[in-house]
Amino acid sequence: MNKALAKPINQTDKPASPVHVDELDPDLTFEVAEKSGTKSRDCLSCLTCSSGCPFYAAMDYGPHGIMRRVNYGLRREVLQSNTIWLCVGCHTCSACCPMRIDIAAVMDALRNIALKEGVRPAEPNVLAFHREVLNSIQRYGRTHKLEIMLRYKLQSGTWLKDVGVGLKMMAKHKLDLMPSKIEHPEQLAGLFGPVWRGK
Amino acid sequence: MPFAIFWGCKTGYYQRGYKMATGAVIRELGIKAVELEFNCCGYPVRELYFEAFIQSAARNLALAGHEGLDILTGCKCCFGNLKYADHYLREDTAMQKVVNRQLEKEGLTWAGQAGIHHLLTVLDQETGPEMLHDRVVLPLQGTRIAAHYGCQALRPSRITEFDNPLNPTIFERLVQATGATSVNWYRRLECCGDPVRIKNPDLSIGQLKAKTDSARAAGADFICAACNNCLMQFNVHQPLAVAKGLVREMPNLAYSQLLGLSLGLPRQALGLEDNCYDKLLPMSSAA
């Protein structure tokens, strides 16, 4: 990926922070293995995953760095990294891994752990946006893009930023004013158990 | 037997042209499809709340299974994630029970009956490229197409069973069936950049630029995609990036529009006027 274009966000030249031995979590790799169904401890650090990753340039550690840190038990570093949030789950890394590690599943598991533990995502606005998507599905059974965008923009305080974009999208039939909804969205409400209730 | 057609949240509402073209093409080829009350496939919440993703997908699978139909979708993300959820439910009996307890309230059960197909797999395996080639009345000779695969259908291939994840050929086969030439381009298997837009818009535009530049370098006239998210990126977000001077414009179209053109369907039926940069389309005066 084009290094110059991808704005590196967390790739500051921060000095490598010292590892505090009492912070290490030797069970992290097993916890991740259980959640993801794949063994990150098989990793050879061959960097095939990071070479293939389309968003590696903007990541702080990259997939191979996450594997390494999970195996070392650097729990805080891993959960606070932006790598786990920039991963879109395209599975390029998983398809190429010579050790057959499903790296994308590891990222899924780490995001899950981070959310359960209340770690603030390193990418701002991730949570606000996802919450609106979830609310939209609960309300209509489908995602209603216009409402998601409006609510998200209100929440993130950027609501005037892309007004022109929205108007153009409407003109091209890319945004609908009325939501497409299923007949009985209330039947879906029960699907979203007690773990996450939107707001 | 008809398919239960799964448009996905974006087709039809934000990708009207893709929906029209897909509908027109499958009608023309005699593929029968019925519409059910499907909800979201669950992909948008997968990152945040995995269980909700599985349940949302399971409801769709149960709906189709209840009618005894297989699902046909034009979206690679819906396809890949419905496949993934189906696979996950087969492996995890505890999750199966949780999901079915919820579905019972609607009189539905997930039992894994419904098969899941993408438009391209149906065209390739059931209709067949040779048969398509015979149906073509306006071969798009000389048009160079960069086929854009889309991640979720391709990988993990063990689950999606779409094609070889490192060297797929299905899309090129289908492009060639229309008489067009498919180009081999460097970034054909990479992510389109749409899923990362909200988290990091600059990164998303960077990926769009990398992809369009790569297709242009390979001499492509068009990027052709068959996925709602990829089409959002190329068809909706690209013009905005072009207006800001970040990306050089690269024309694009959906596979069903390409196929529809070669089958001689009228332009209006393919929703081409909704497409950005369709002015370069071949035979714009025809039909």
Tab-separated table of C-alpha atoms in Angstrom:
chain	number	residue	atom	x	y	z
A	1	MET	CA	0.000	0.000	0.000
A	2	ASN	CA	1.137	3.493	-0.724
A	3	LYS	CA	3.051	4.612	2.345
A	4	ALA	CA	2.807	8.292	1.510
A	5	LEU	CA	-0.979	8.249	1.152
A	6	ALA	CA	-1.906	6.163	4.112
A	7	LYS	CA	-1.715	8.564	6.988
A	8	PRO	CA	0.123	6.756	9.717
A	9	ILE	CA	-1.762	7.512	12.887
A	10	ASN	CA	-0.064	5.773	15.736
A	11	GLN	CA	3.235	5.151	14.023
A	12	THR	CA	4.988	7.856	15.955
A	13	ASP	CA	8.640	7.260	16.669
A	14	LYS	CA	7.885	6.430	20.237
A	15	PRO	CA	10.705	4.602	21.927
A	16	ALA	CA	10.019	0.979	22.645
A	17	SER	CA	8.444	0.976	26.061
A	18	PRO	CA	10.031	-1.298	28.648
A	19	VAL	CA	8.221	-4.542	29.328
A	20	HIS	CA	6.993	-4.804	32.877
A	21	VAL	CA	7.248	-8.414	33.816
A	22	ASP	CA	4.427	-8.196	36.353
A	23	GLU	CA	2.087	-6.965	33.588
A	24	LEU	CA	2.663	-9.988	31.387
A	25	ASP	CA	-0.269	-12.320	30.994
A	26	PRO	CA	0.989	-15.790	30.081
A	27	ASP	CA	-2.595	-17.032	29.637
A	28	LEU	CA	-3.500	-14.511	26.941
A	29	THR	CA	-2.447	-16.789	24.100
A	30	PHE	CA	-4.634	-19.594	25.473
A	31	GLU	CA	-7.573	-17.281	26.057
A	32	VAL	CA	-7.288	-16.074	22.453
A	33	ALA	CA	-6.886	-19.634	21.181
A	34	GLU	CA	-10.073	-20.685	22.921
A	35	LYS	CA	-12.079	-17.738	21.623
A	36	SER	CA	-10.770	-17.828	18.057
A	37	GLY	CA	-10.277	-21.550	17.578
A	38	THR	CA	-6.792	-20.996	16.185
A	39	LYS	CA	-3.336	-21.192	17.741
A	40	SER	CA	-1.458	-17.909	17.620
A	41	ARG	CA	1.456	-19.618	19.365
A	42	ASP	CA	2.277	-21.457	16.121
A	43	CYS	CA	3.470	-18.130	14.691
A	44	LEU	CA	6.967	-18.101	13.187
A	45	SER	CA	7.076	-14.307	12.701
A	46	CYS	CA	7.705	-14.807	8.993
A	47	LEU	CA	5.810	-11.522	8.279
A	48	THR	CA	3.817	-13.020	5.409
A	49	CYS	CA	0.631	-11.695	7.011
A	50	SER	CA	1.920	-8.150	7.326
A	51	SER	CA	3.324	-8.188	3.791
A	52	GLY	CA	-0.093	-9.025	2.426
A	53	CYS	CA	-2.132	-6.759	4.691
A	54	PRO	CA	-3.610	-3.851	2.682
A	55	PHE	CA	-3.678	-1.580	5.742
A	56	TYR	CA	-0.338	-2.472	7.287
A	57	ALA	CA	1.104	0.988	6.630
A	58	ALA	CA	-1.345	2.624	9.009
A	59	MET	CA	-1.139	-0.004	11.753
A	60	ASP	CA	0.989	0.400	14.830
A	61	TYR	CA	2.108	-3.236	15.071
A	62	GLY	CA	0.635	-5.061	12.109
A	63	PRO	CA	-0.745	-8.608	12.266
A	64	HIS	CA	2.623	-10.271	12.901
A	65	GLY	CA	3.291	-7.847	15.741
A	66	ILE	CA	-0.041	-8.689	17.300
A	67	MET	CA	0.674	-12.420	17.078
A	68	ARG	CA	4.035	-11.897	18.743
A	69	ARG	CA	2.596	-9.741	21.502
A	70	VAL	CA	-0.261	-12.136	22.172
A	71	ASN	CA	2.247	-14.927	22.573
A	72	TYR	CA	4.366	-12.830	24.914
A	73	GLY	CA	1.285	-11.928	26.936
A	74	LEU	CA	1.482	-8.167	26.392
A	75	ARG	CA	-2.196	-7.790	27.097
A	76	ARG	CA	-2.431	-4.015	27.526
A	77	GLU	CA	-0.409	-3.236	24.382
A	78	VAL	CA	-2.463	-5.600	22.272
A	79	LEU	CA	-5.865	-4.401	23.465
A	80	GLN	CA	-4.923	-0.738	23.129
A	81	SER	CA	-3.406	-1.096	19.663
A	82	ASN	CA	-5.096	0.357	16.620
A	83	THR	CA	-4.181	-2.749	14.594
A	84	ILE	CA	-7.112	-4.746	15.939
A	85	TRP	CA	-9.508	-1.955	14.883
A	86	LEU	CA	-8.011	-1.242	11.460
A	87	CYS	CA	-8.316	-4.914	10.554
A	88	VAL	CA	-11.392	-5.250	8.331
A	89	GLY	CA	-11.382	-9.044	8.354
A	90	CYS	CA	-10.513	-9.482	4.684
A	91	HIS	CA	-8.690	-12.716	5.631
A	92	THR	CA	-5.760	-12.106	3.277
A	93	CYS	CA	-3.375	-12.910	6.140
A	94	SER	CA	-5.256	-16.072	7.085
A	95	ALA	CA	-5.203	-17.330	3.499
A	96	CYS	CA	-1.421	-16.852	3.227
A	97	CYS	CA	-0.242	-17.985	6.661
A	98	PRO	CA	2.155	-20.928	6.250
A	99	MET	CA	1.262	-22.116	9.756
A	100	ARG	CA	-2.463	-22.004	8.968
A	101	ILE	CA	-3.212	-19.520	11.746
A	102	ASP	CA	-6.542	-17.790	11.214
A	103	ILE	CA	-5.159	-14.362	12.029
A	104	ALA	CA	-8.421	-12.559	11.259
A	105	ALA	CA	-10.145	-14.740	13.859
A	106	VAL	CA	-7.501	-13.721	16.391
A	107	MET	CA	-8.328	-10.080	15.645
A	108	ASP	CA	-12.042	-10.834	16.106
A	109	ALA	CA	-11.282	-12.412	19.479
A	110	LEU	CA	-9.110	-9.486	20.579
A	111	ARG	CA	-11.764	-6.916	19.643
A	112	ASN	CA	-14.247	-8.955	21.592
A	113	ILE	CA	-11.991	-9.045	24.671
A	114	ALA	CA	-11.272	-5.324	24.374
A	115	LEU	CA	-14.978	-4.468	24.274
A	116	LYS	CA	-15.843	-6.756	27.183
A	117	GLU	CA	-13.066	-5.233	29.274
A	118	GLY	CA	-14.105	-1.717	28.332
A	119	VAL	CA	-10.796	-0.807	26.675
A	120	ARG	CA	-11.266	2.352	24.650
A	121	PRO	CA	-10.699	1.579	20.932
A	122	ALA	CA	-7.564	3.226	19.587
A	123	GLU	CA	-9.576	4.336	16.568
A	124	PRO	CA	-11.942	7.112	17.655
A	125	ASN	CA	-15.611	6.937	16.611
A	126	VAL	CA	-15.561	3.199	16.090
A	127	LEU	CA	-17.948	2.534	18.934
A	128	ALA	CA	-20.379	5.361	18.147
A	129	PHE	CA	-20.743	4.173	14.569
A	130	HIS	CA	-21.165	0.511	15.415
A	131	ARG	CA	-23.735	1.361	18.051
A	132	GLU	CA	-25.832	3.210	15.480
A	133	VAL	CA	-25.627	0.289	13.045
A	134	LEU	CA	-26.813	-2.044	15.765
A	135	ASN	CA	-29.643	0.299	16.748
A	136	SER	CA	-30.731	0.554	13.133
A	137	ILE	CA	-30.927	-3.209	12.754
A	138	GLN	CA	-32.900	-3.464	15.966
A	139	ARG	CA	-35.333	-0.815	14.804
A	140	TYR	CA	-35.821	-1.771	11.146
A	141	GLY	CA	-34.273	-5.200	10.757
A	142	ARG	CA	-31.973	-3.692	8.166
A	143	THR	CA	-29.358	-0.992	8.173
A	144	HIS	CA	-30.723	2.427	7.293
A	145	LYS	CA	-27.748	4.338	6.087
A	146	LEU	CA	-29.109	7.879	6.290
A	147	GLU	CA	-30.214	7.614	9.884
A	148	ILE	CA	-26.987	5.875	10.877
A	149	MET	CA	-24.952	8.647	9.305
A	150	LEU	CA	-26.991	11.428	10.879
A	151	ARG	CA	-26.973	9.967	14.355
A	152	TYR	CA	-23.315	9.070	14.106
A	153	LYS	CA	-22.450	12.564	12.967
A	154	LEU	CA	-24.420	14.083	15.824
A	155	GLN	CA	-22.601	11.876	18.290
A	156	SER	CA	-19.151	12.448	16.914
A	157	GLY	CA	-19.770	16.177	16.522
A	158	THR	CA	-18.896	16.184	12.825
A	159	TRP	CA	-22.396	16.604	11.535
A	160	LEU	CA	-21.790	19.497	9.190
A	161	LYS	CA	-18.729	17.982	7.622
A	162	ASP	CA	-20.253	15.892	4.853
A	163	VAL	CA	-23.586	17.540	4.123
A	164	GLY	CA	-22.608	17.986	0.481
A	165	VAL	CA	-21.743	14.313	0.220
A	166	GLY	CA	-25.151	13.341	1.545
A	167	LEU	CA	-26.990	15.599	-0.872
A	168	LYS	CA	-25.047	14.191	-3.814
A	169	MET	CA	-25.763	10.658	-2.688
A	170	MET	CA	-29.460	11.454	-2.482
A	171	ALA	CA	-29.436	12.927	-5.969
A	172	LYS	CA	-27.893	9.701	-7.302
A	173	HIS	CA	-30.401	7.521	-5.414
A	174	LYS	CA	-27.642	6.342	-3.126
A	175	LEU	CA	-29.423	7.382	0.077
A	176	ASP	CA	-33.072	6.877	0.852
A	177	LEU	CA	-35.045	9.126	3.130
A	178	MET	CA	-37.289	6.325	4.254
A	179	PRO	CA	-35.763	3.236	5.820
A	180	SER	CA	-36.151	-0.102	4.116
A	181	LYS	CA	-37.566	-2.198	6.878
A	182	ILE	CA	-38.808	-5.690	7.409
A	183	GLU	CA	-42.460	-6.255	8.296
A	184	HIS	CA	-42.007	-7.090	11.954
A	185	PRO	CA	-38.748	-5.648	13.215
A	186	GLU	CA	-39.864	-6.228	16.799
A	187	GLN	CA	-39.257	-9.935	16.237
A	188	LEU	CA	-35.618	-9.112	15.804
A	189	ALA	CA	-35.339	-7.092	18.987
A	190	GLY	CA	-35.112	-10.292	20.989
A	191	LEU	CA	-32.162	-11.445	18.929
A	192	PHE	CA	-29.878	-8.924	20.528
A	193	GLY	CA	-29.576	-10.556	23.910
A	194	PRO	CA	-28.648	-8.891	27.147
A	195	VAL	CA	-24.958	-8.448	26.340
A	196	TRP	CA	-25.394	-5.374	24.227
A	197	ARG	CA	-28.480	-3.198	24.263
A	198	GLY	CA	-27.381	-0.401	22.006
A	199	LYS	CA	-27.309	2.657	24.163
B	1	MET	CA	-36.508	-24.618	-7.916
B	2	PRO	CA	-36.456	-20.862	-7.327
B	3	PHE	CA	-33.865	-19.135	-5.190
B	4	ALA	CA	-34.708	-16.868	-2.286
B	5	ILE	CA	-33.032	-13.693	-3.402
B	6	PHE	CA	-31.105	-11.851	-0.709
B	7	TRP	CA	-30.533	-8.307	-1.875
B	8	GLY	CA	-28.763	-7.058	1.225
B	9	CYS	CA	-29.366	-3.693	2.860
B	10	LYS	CA	-27.444	-1.722	0.269
B	11	THR	CA	-28.639	-3.197	-3.029
B	12	GLY	CA	-31.830	-1.660	-4.169
B	13	TYR	CA	-31.656	1.216	-1.742
B	14	TYR	CA	-28.173	2.564	-2.326
B	15	GLN	CA	-27.231	0.497	-5.384
B	16	ARG	CA	-30.430	0.725	-7.374
B	17	GLY	CA	-28.660	0.045	-10.663
B	18	TYR	CA	-27.162	-3.181	-9.365
B	19	LYS	CA	-30.532	-4.438	-8.192
B	20	MET	CA	-32.243	-3.598	-11.482
B	21	ALA	CA	-29.480	-5.180	-13.549
B	22	THR	CA	-29.328	-8.327	-11.434
B	23	GLY	CA	-33.087	-8.726	-11.608
B	24	ALA	CA	-33.091	-8.205	-15.361
B	25	VAL	CA	-30.242	-10.624	-15.979
B	26	ILE	CA	-31.604	-13.489	-13.916
B	27	ARG	CA	-35.025	-13.042	-15.530
B	28	GLU	CA	-33.395	-13.133	-18.956
B	29	LEU	CA	-31.476	-16.305	-18.097
B	30	GLY	CA	-34.532	-17.996	-16.646
B	31	ILE	CA	-33.218	-18.180	-13.079
B	32	LYS	CA	-36.272	-18.037	-10.841
B	33	ALA	CA	-36.111	-15.983	-7.677
B	34	VAL	CA	-38.572	-15.082	-4.938
B	35	GLU	CA	-38.247	-12.390	-2.292
B	36	LEU	CA	-38.548	-13.155	1.419
B	37	GLU	CA	-38.622	-10.830	4.429
B	38	PHE	CA	-34.892	-10.999	5.021
B	39	ASN	CA	-33.163	-8.831	7.596
B	40	CYS	CA	-29.559	-7.666	7.731
B	41	CYS	CA	-26.995	-10.432	7.178
B	42	GLY	CA	-25.219	-9.374	10.376
B	43	TYR	CA	-21.887	-8.369	8.863
B	44	PRO	CA	-22.033	-4.737	10.071
B	45	VAL	CA	-22.201	-5.825	13.721
B	46	ARG	CA	-19.752	-8.704	13.465
B	47	GLU	CA	-16.884	-6.700	14.890
B	48	LEU	CA	-18.813	-5.327	17.794
B	49	TYR	CA	-21.046	-8.126	18.874
B	50	PHE	CA	-20.395	-11.537	17.417
B	51	GLU	CA	-23.461	-13.255	18.880
B	52	ALA	CA	-25.791	-10.688	17.297
B	53	PHE	CA	-24.119	-11.321	13.950
B	54	ILE	CA	-24.703	-15.059	14.204
B	55	GLN	CA	-28.322	-14.596	15.254
B	56	SER	CA	-29.077	-12.072	12.572
B	57	ALA	CA	-27.616	-14.389	9.930
B	58	ALA	CA	-29.332	-17.448	11.410
B	59	ARG	CA	-32.739	-15.798	11.093
B	60	ASN	CA	-32.195	-15.341	7.352
B	61	LEU	CA	-30.993	-18.914	6.952
B	62	ALA	CA	-33.962	-20.192	8.940
B	63	LEU	CA	-36.386	-18.133	6.844
B	64	ALA	CA	-35.056	-19.621	3.622
B	65	GLY	CA	-34.865	-23.080	5.147
B	66	HIS	CA	-38.477	-22.798	6.276
B	67	GLU	CA	-39.527	-22.238	2.666
B	68	GLY	CA	-37.192	-24.976	1.473
B	69	LEU	CA	-35.240	-22.535	-0.677
B	70	ASP	CA	-31.580	-21.764	-1.237
B	71	ILE	CA	-30.325	-18.209	-0.847
B	72	LEU	CA	-28.966	-16.306	-3.844
B	73	THR	CA	-27.192	-13.038	-3.137
B	74	GLY	CA	-25.360	-10.487	-5.223
B	75	CYS	CA	-23.290	-9.211	-2.309
B	76	LYS	CA	-19.991	-10.862	-1.456
B	77	CYS	CA	-20.100	-9.655	2.131
B	78	CYS	CA	-23.585	-11.070	2.679
B	79	PHE	CA	-22.549	-14.283	0.923
B	80	GLY	CA	-19.334	-14.772	2.886
B	81	ASN	CA	-20.855	-13.917	6.216
B	82	LEU	CA	-23.971	-16.032	5.796
B	83	LYS	CA	-21.665	-18.917	4.865
B	84	TYR	CA	-19.508	-18.179	7.887
B	85	ALA	CA	-22.474	-18.071	10.254
B	86	ASP	CA	-23.845	-21.306	8.801
B	87	HIS	CA	-20.481	-22.980	9.289
B	88	TYR	CA	-20.144	-21.582	12.803
B	89	LEU	CA	-23.562	-22.910	13.804
B	90	ARG	CA	-22.698	-26.358	12.476
B	91	GLU	CA	-19.602	-26.457	14.667
B	92	ASP	CA	-20.992	-24.863	17.815
B	93	THR	CA	-23.968	-26.734	19.220
B	94	ALA	CA	-24.229	-24.438	22.248
B	95	MET	CA	-24.701	-21.430	19.967
B	96	GLN	CA	-27.221	-23.447	17.933
B	97	LYS	CA	-29.402	-23.856	21.008
B	98	VAL	CA	-29.228	-20.163	21.922
B	99	VAL	CA	-30.087	-19.144	18.375
B	100	ASN	CA	-32.934	-21.599	17.996
B	101	ARG	CA	-34.457	-20.582	21.317
B	102	GLN	CA	-34.788	-17.060	19.923
B	103	LEU	CA	-36.000	-18.197	16.516
B	104	GLU	CA	-38.678	-20.450	18.004
B	105	LYS	CA	-40.611	-17.362	19.042
B	106	GLU	CA	-41.219	-16.740	15.353
B	107	GLY	CA	-41.828	-20.388	14.578
B	108	LEU	CA	-38.474	-20.717	12.829
B	109	THR	CA	-35.580	-23.099	13.362
B	110	TRP	CA	-32.063	-23.097	12.026
B	111	ALA	CA	-31.323	-26.605	10.851
B	112	GLY	CA	-28.797	-25.890	8.148
B	113	GLN	CA	-31.060	-26.775	5.220
B	114	ALA	CA	-30.645	-23.607	3.193
B	115	GLY	CA	-27.739	-23.504	0.771
B	116	ILE	CA	-26.064	-20.153	0.110
B	117	HIS	CA	-25.019	-19.062	-3.378
B	118	HIS	CA	-23.501	-15.971	-4.871
B	119	LEU	CA	-24.654	-14.647	-8.226
B	120	LEU	CA	-21.263	-15.521	-9.728
B	121	THR	CA	-21.234	-19.110	-8.443
B	122	VAL	CA	-24.726	-19.695	-9.808
B	123	LEU	CA	-23.801	-18.214	-13.191
B	124	ASP	CA	-20.605	-20.242	-13.288
B	125	GLN	CA	-21.804	-23.582	-11.955
B	126	GLU	CA	-25.445	-23.753	-12.968
B	127	THR	CA	-25.653	-21.645	-16.104
B	128	GLY	CA	-22.030	-22.092	-17.130
B	129	PRO	CA	-19.766	-19.676	-19.039
B	130	GLU	CA	-20.233	-21.562	-22.337
B	131	MET	CA	-23.980	-21.273	-22.088
B	132	LEU	CA	-23.614	-17.566	-21.252
B	133	HIS	CA	-21.343	-17.141	-24.227
B	134	ASP	CA	-23.987	-18.654	-26.481
B	135	ARG	CA	-26.579	-16.213	-25.163
B	136	VAL	CA	-24.414	-13.151	-25.806
B	137	VAL	CA	-25.745	-11.080	-28.690
B	138	LEU	CA	-23.529	-7.998	-28.346
B	139	PRO	CA	-20.070	-9.310	-27.461
B	140	LEU	CA	-18.094	-6.578	-25.706
B	141	GLN	CA	-14.985	-7.168	-27.777
B	142	GLY	CA	-12.098	-4.877	-27.051
B	143	THR	CA	-13.394	-3.810	-23.647
B	144	ARG	CA	-10.754	-4.470	-21.019
B	145	ILE	CA	-12.181	-5.362	-17.633
B	146	ALA	CA	-10.428	-5.550	-14.277
B	147	ALA	CA	-12.400	-8.104	-12.267
B	148	HIS	CA	-12.527	-7.135	-8.603
B	149	TYR	CA	-12.976	-10.194	-6.414
B	150	GLY	CA	-14.047	-9.035	-2.976
B	151	CYS	CA	-12.651	-10.464	0.227
B	152	GLN	CA	-15.510	-12.018	2.094
B	153	ALA	CA	-16.481	-14.458	-0.646
B	154	LEU	CA	-12.922	-15.498	-1.388
B	155	ARG	CA	-11.641	-16.027	2.127
B	156	PRO	CA	-11.691	-18.081	4.285
B	157	SER	CA	-12.022	-20.403	1.296
B	158	ARG	CA	-12.415	-23.500	3.477
B	159	ILE	CA	-15.777	-22.074	4.537
B	160	THR	CA	-16.968	-20.050	1.553
B	161	GLU	CA	-15.901	-22.617	-1.096
B	162	PHE	CA	-15.939	-19.836	-3.678
B	163	ASP	CA	-12.671	-20.426	-5.500
B	164	ASN	CA	-8.952	-20.798	-4.874
B	165	PRO	CA	-8.198	-17.897	-2.480
B	166	LEU	CA	-4.753	-17.179	-3.914
B	167	ASN	CA	-5.415	-17.684	-7.609
B	168	PRO	CA	-9.135	-17.514	-8.369
B	169	THR	CA	-10.408	-17.627	-11.949
B	170	ILE	CA	-14.207	-17.661	-11.700
B	171	PHE	CA	-14.694	-13.929	-12.229
B	172	GLU	CA	-12.336	-13.814	-15.230
B	173	ARG	CA	-14.150	-16.779	-16.795
B	174	LEU	CA	-17.460	-14.971	-16.474
B	175	VAL	CA	-16.031	-11.690	-17.787
B	176	GLN	CA	-14.626	-13.484	-20.825
B	177	ALA	CA	-18.002	-15.116	-21.440
B	178	THR	CA	-19.360	-11.653	-22.276
B	179	GLY	CA	-16.715	-11.280	-24.982
B	180	ALA	CA	-14.732	-8.714	-22.997
B	181	THR	CA	-11.058	-9.138	-22.161
B	182	SER	CA	-10.107	-9.586	-18.518
B	183	VAL	CA	-6.835	-8.014	-17.465
B	184	ASN	CA	-4.464	-9.437	-14.880
B	185	TRP	CA	-3.915	-6.717	-12.321
B	186	TYR	CA	-1.767	-6.613	-9.257
B	187	ARG	CA	-4.331	-5.686	-6.625
B	188	ARG	CA	-7.272	-7.731	-7.864
B	189	LEU	CA	-7.597	-9.757	-4.632
B	190	GLU	CA	-7.172	-6.896	-2.183
B	191	CYS	CA	-9.780	-5.212	-0.025
B	192	CYS	CA	-11.660	-2.364	-1.738
B	193	GLY	CA	-11.195	-0.179	1.347
B	194	ASP	CA	-14.870	0.429	2.101
B	195	PRO	CA	-15.022	-1.352	5.489
B	196	VAL	CA	-12.298	0.853	6.955
B	197	ARG	CA	-13.944	4.121	5.864
B	198	ILE	CA	-15.536	5.058	9.166
B	199	LYS	CA	-12.492	4.220	11.220
B	200	ASN	CA	-9.967	5.941	9.003
B	201	PRO	CA	-11.250	7.730	5.861
B	202	ASP	CA	-7.769	8.624	4.606
B	203	LEU	CA	-6.742	5.007	4.653
B	204	SER	CA	-9.865	4.055	2.745
B	205	ILE	CA	-9.160	6.635	0.034
B	206	GLY	CA	-5.532	5.484	-0.072
B	207	GLN	CA	-6.690	1.956	-0.766
B	208	LEU	CA	-9.105	3.200	-3.425
B	209	LYS	CA	-6.286	5.074	-5.117
B	210	ALA	CA	-3.983	2.066	-4.976
B	211	LYS	CA	-6.649	-0.127	-6.514
B	212	THR	CA	-7.704	2.229	-9.286
B	213	ASP	CA	-4.080	3.012	-10.155
B	214	SER	CA	-3.294	-0.681	-10.338
B	215	ALA	CA	-6.246	-1.362	-12.631
B	216	ARG	CA	-5.302	1.568	-14.836
B	217	ALA	CA	-1.691	0.418	-15.047
B	218	ALA	CA	-2.915	-2.960	-16.269
B	219	GLY	CA	-4.745	-1.176	-19.078
B	220	ALA	CA	-8.269	-1.769	-17.816
B	221	ASP	CA	-11.166	0.329	-19.122
B	222	PHE	CA	-13.443	-0.638	-16.240
B	223	ILE	CA	-13.339	-2.133	-12.796
B	224	CYS	CA	-16.068	-4.716	-12.514
B	225	ALA	CA	-17.348	-5.770	-9.100
B	226	ALA	CA	-20.122	-7.996	-7.823
B	227	CYS	CA	-20.461	-6.856	-4.229
B	228	ASN	CA	-22.485	-4.108	-2.569
B	229	ASN	CA	-19.624	-2.800	-0.458
B	230	CYS	CA	-17.126	-2.751	-3.317
B	231	LEU	CA	-19.657	-0.970	-5.514
B	232	MET	CA	-20.272	1.576	-2.766
B	233	GLN	CA	-16.565	2.292	-2.766
B	234	PHE	CA	-16.153	2.553	-6.535
B	235	ASN	CA	-19.484	4.055	-7.420
B	236	VAL	CA	-20.378	6.310	-4.493
B	237	HIS	CA	-17.203	7.272	-2.718
B	238	GLN	CA	-14.932	7.426	-5.736
B	239	PRO	CA	-16.636	10.449	-7.377
B	240	LEU	CA	-16.298	12.356	-4.109
B	241	ALA	CA	-12.619	11.544	-3.876
B	242	VAL	CA	-12.202	12.526	-7.527
B	243	ALA	CA	-13.926	15.850	-6.830
B	244	LYS	CA	-11.415	16.496	-4.054
B	245	GLY	CA	-8.584	15.642	-6.434
B	246	LEU	CA	-7.396	12.646	-4.443
B	247	VAL	CA	-8.011	9.951	-7.037
B	248	ARG	CA	-8.036	9.835	-10.835
B	249	GLU	CA	-11.364	8.587	-12.054
B	250	MET	CA	-11.661	4.954	-12.983
B	251	PRO	CA	-14.951	3.863	-14.593
B	252	ASN	CA	-16.674	0.951	-12.993
B	253	LEU	CA	-19.737	-1.219	-13.322
B	254	ALA	CA	-21.402	-4.176	-11.688
B	255	TYR	CA	-21.037	-7.620	-13.238
B	256	SER	CA	-24.744	-7.942	-13.888
B	257	GLN	CA	-24.660	-4.651	-15.796
B	258	LEU	CA	-21.787	-5.923	-17.908
B	259	LEU	CA	-23.553	-9.186	-18.594
B	260	GLY	CA	-26.826	-7.386	-19.265
B	261	LEU	CA	-25.166	-5.200	-21.887
B	262	SER	CA	-23.723	-8.195	-23.668
B	263	LEU	CA	-27.060	-10.012	-23.528
B	264	GLY	CA	-28.508	-7.025	-25.368
B	265	LEU	CA	-30.772	-5.826	-22.569
B	266	PRO	CA	-31.852	-2.169	-22.820
B	267	ARG	CA	-29.729	0.304	-20.874
B	268	GLN	CA	-32.702	1.565	-18.871
B	269	ALA	CA	-33.348	-1.927	-17.508
B	270	LEU	CA	-29.765	-2.080	-16.231
B	271	GLY	CA	-29.896	1.132	-14.218
B	272	LEU	CA	-26.817	2.439	-15.952
B	273	GLU	CA	-27.840	6.068	-15.527
B	274	ASP	CA	-27.215	5.672	-11.795
B	275	ASN	CA	-23.658	4.632	-12.497
B	276	CYS	CA	-20.949	7.198	-12.201
B	277	TYR	CA	-18.714	7.471	-15.243
B	278	ASP	CA	-20.849	5.399	-17.551
B	279	LYS	CA	-20.103	7.710	-20.459
B	280	LEU	CA	-17.305	5.441	-21.597
B	281	LEU	CA	-19.515	2.392	-21.683
B	282	PRO	CA	-19.333	0.517	-24.972
B	283	MET	CA	-22.304	0.709	-27.292
B	284	SER	CA	-23.915	3.574	-25.460
B	285	SER	CA	-25.879	4.246	-28.605
B	286	ALA	CA	-27.017	0.643	-28.953
B	287	ALA	CA	-30.347	-0.429	-27.533
